[in-house]
Amino acid sequence: MSSDFIWNVRVYYEDTDAGGIVYYANYLKFFERARTEWLRAMGTNQHQLLQEHDVMFVVKSVSADYHAPARLDDVLKLTLRIEKLGRASIQFVQEAWNGEQLLNSARVKVGCVDSSLRLRTVPDAVASRMRGAA
């Protein structure tokens, strides 16, 4: 649906396990940061969304495949694209790369909810910017 958004992140000591490679769950943190920066790049501030529209995005499901390890000091290229934009949910395809090597690929589905965690429609202005990112 949309073109890839790219965000780079360096692997720090705190991101690694005892074997010196990125701990598997930290890819979810990296992908979360990429989605946040993607929203910012489109002019959408998550705090402002909550304050002005009483909506926020929460992860509903994740499916991840691990292809190769990342290590301390690697600079990872995180990519993100929308696979499907629904009325109240967004399905992303996200990947982590080290150079030309794919390290991790994931499908992440987020839902749009209000502060009581009830499902809400993605605000029109935000959905429009997401469609325009194509």
Coordinates of C-alpha atoms in Angstrom, one line a residue:
M1 CA 0.0 0.0 0.0
S2 CA 2.7 2.5 0.9
S3 CA 6.4 2.9 0.2
D4 CA 9.0 2.0 2.8
F5 CA 9.8 4.3 5.6
I6 CA 13.4 3.9 6.8
W7 CA 14.8 4.5 10.3
N8 CA 18.3 3.7 11.5
V9 CA 19.1 2.5 15.0
R10 CA 22.4 1.5 16.5
V11 CA 22.7 -1.6 18.7
Y12 CA 23.9 -0.8 22.2
Y13 CA 25.2 -3.1 24.9
E14 CA 21.8 -3.0 26.7
D15 CA 20.2 -4.5 23.5
T16 CA 22.3 -7.6 23.6
D17 CA 22.1 -10.9 25.5
A18 CA 24.9 -12.8 27.2
G19 CA 26.0 -14.1 23.8
G20 CA 26.6 -10.6 22.5
I21 CA 23.7 -10.6 20.0
V22 CA 20.5 -8.6 20.0
Y23 CA 18.0 -10.2 22.4
Y24 CA 15.1 -11.4 20.3
A25 CA 12.4 -9.2 22.0
N26 CA 14.4 -6.1 21.4
Y27 CA 13.4 -6.2 17.7
L28 CA 9.9 -5.4 18.9
K29 CA 11.3 -2.2 20.6
F30 CA 13.2 -1.3 17.5
F31 CA 10.0 -1.7 15.4
E32 CA 8.0 0.3 17.9
R33 CA 10.5 3.2 17.6
A34 CA 10.3 3.0 13.8
R35 CA 6.5 3.3 13.9
T36 CA 6.7 6.2 16.2
E37 CA 9.2 8.0 14.0
W38 CA 7.1 7.2 10.9
L39 CA 4.1 8.9 12.6
R40 CA 6.3 11.9 13.5
A41 CA 7.6 12.2 10.0
M42 CA 4.0 12.4 8.8
G43 CA 3.3 15.2 11.4
T44 CA 1.4 13.0 13.8
N45 CA 2.3 13.3 17.5
Q46 CA 1.0 10.4 19.6
H47 CA 0.6 12.5 22.8
Q48 CA -1.3 15.1 20.8
L49 CA -3.6 12.4 19.3
L50 CA -4.5 11.3 22.8
Q51 CA -5.0 14.8 24.1
E52 CA -7.0 16.1 21.2
H53 CA -8.8 13.0 19.8
D54 CA -8.7 10.6 22.7
V55 CA -7.1 7.9 20.5
M56 CA -3.9 5.9 20.6
F57 CA -2.4 3.0 18.8
V58 CA -1.9 -0.3 20.6
V59 CA -0.3 -3.5 19.3
K60 CA -2.9 -6.3 18.7
S61 CA -0.6 -9.0 17.2
V62 CA 2.9 -9.6 16.0
S63 CA 4.4 -12.4 13.9
A64 CA 8.2 -12.3 13.6
D65 CA 10.8 -14.3 11.8
Y66 CA 14.4 -14.2 12.8
H67 CA 16.9 -14.7 9.9
A68 CA 20.3 -13.6 11.2
P69 CA 21.7 -12.0 14.4
A70 CA 22.6 -8.4 15.0
R71 CA 25.5 -7.6 17.2
L72 CA 26.8 -4.8 19.4
D73 CA 27.5 -1.5 17.5
D74 CA 25.7 -2.7 14.3
V75 CA 23.6 0.1 12.7
L76 CA 20.3 -1.5 11.7
K77 CA 18.1 -0.1 8.9
L78 CA 14.5 -0.5 10.0
T79 CA 11.9 -0.4 7.3
L80 CA 8.2 -0.1 7.6
R81 CA 5.3 -0.1 5.1
I82 CA 1.6 -0.4 5.5
E83 CA 0.2 -3.6 4.2
K84 CA -3.4 -2.8 5.0
L85 CA -5.1 0.3 6.4
G86 CA -8.5 -0.5 7.9
R87 CA -11.0 1.8 9.6
A88 CA -9.7 1.1 13.1
S89 CA -6.5 -1.0 12.5
I90 CA -3.3 -0.9 10.5
Q91 CA -1.3 -3.9 9.4
F92 CA 2.5 -3.2 9.0
V93 CA 5.3 -5.1 7.4
Q94 CA 8.5 -4.2 9.2
E95 CA 12.1 -5.4 8.6
A96 CA 15.5 -5.0 10.2
W97 CA 18.5 -5.0 8.0
N98 CA 22.3 -4.9 8.5
G99 CA 23.6 -3.8 5.2
E100 CA 22.1 -6.1 2.6
Q101 CA 21.3 -8.9 5.1
L102 CA 17.8 -9.3 6.3
L103 CA 17.9 -9.9 10.1
N104 CA 14.2 -9.9 11.1
S105 CA 10.9 -9.5 9.4
A106 CA 7.6 -9.0 11.1
R107 CA 3.9 -8.3 10.6
V108 CA 2.5 -6.0 13.2
K109 CA -1.1 -5.2 13.6
V110 CA -2.1 -2.2 15.6
G111 CA -5.5 -1.1 16.6
C112 CA -6.8 2.4 17.3
V113 CA -8.4 2.7 20.7
D114 CA -9.6 5.4 23.1
S115 CA -8.3 5.9 26.6
S116 CA -10.8 3.3 27.8
L117 CA -9.3 0.9 25.3
R118 CA -12.5 0.8 23.2
L119 CA -11.9 0.4 19.5
R120 CA -12.1 3.8 17.6
T121 CA -11.8 4.8 14.0
V122 CA -8.4 6.2 12.9
P123 CA -9.0 10.0 12.8
D124 CA -9.6 11.1 9.2
A125 CA -6.6 13.5 9.1
V126 CA -4.3 10.8 10.3
A127 CA -5.7 8.2 7.9
S128 CA -5.4 10.6 5.0
R129 CA -1.7 11.2 5.8
M130 CA -1.1 7.5 6.0
R131 CA -2.8 7.0 2.6
G132 CA -0.7 9.9 1.3
A133 CA 2.6 8.2 2.4
A134 CA 2.2 5.8 -0.5

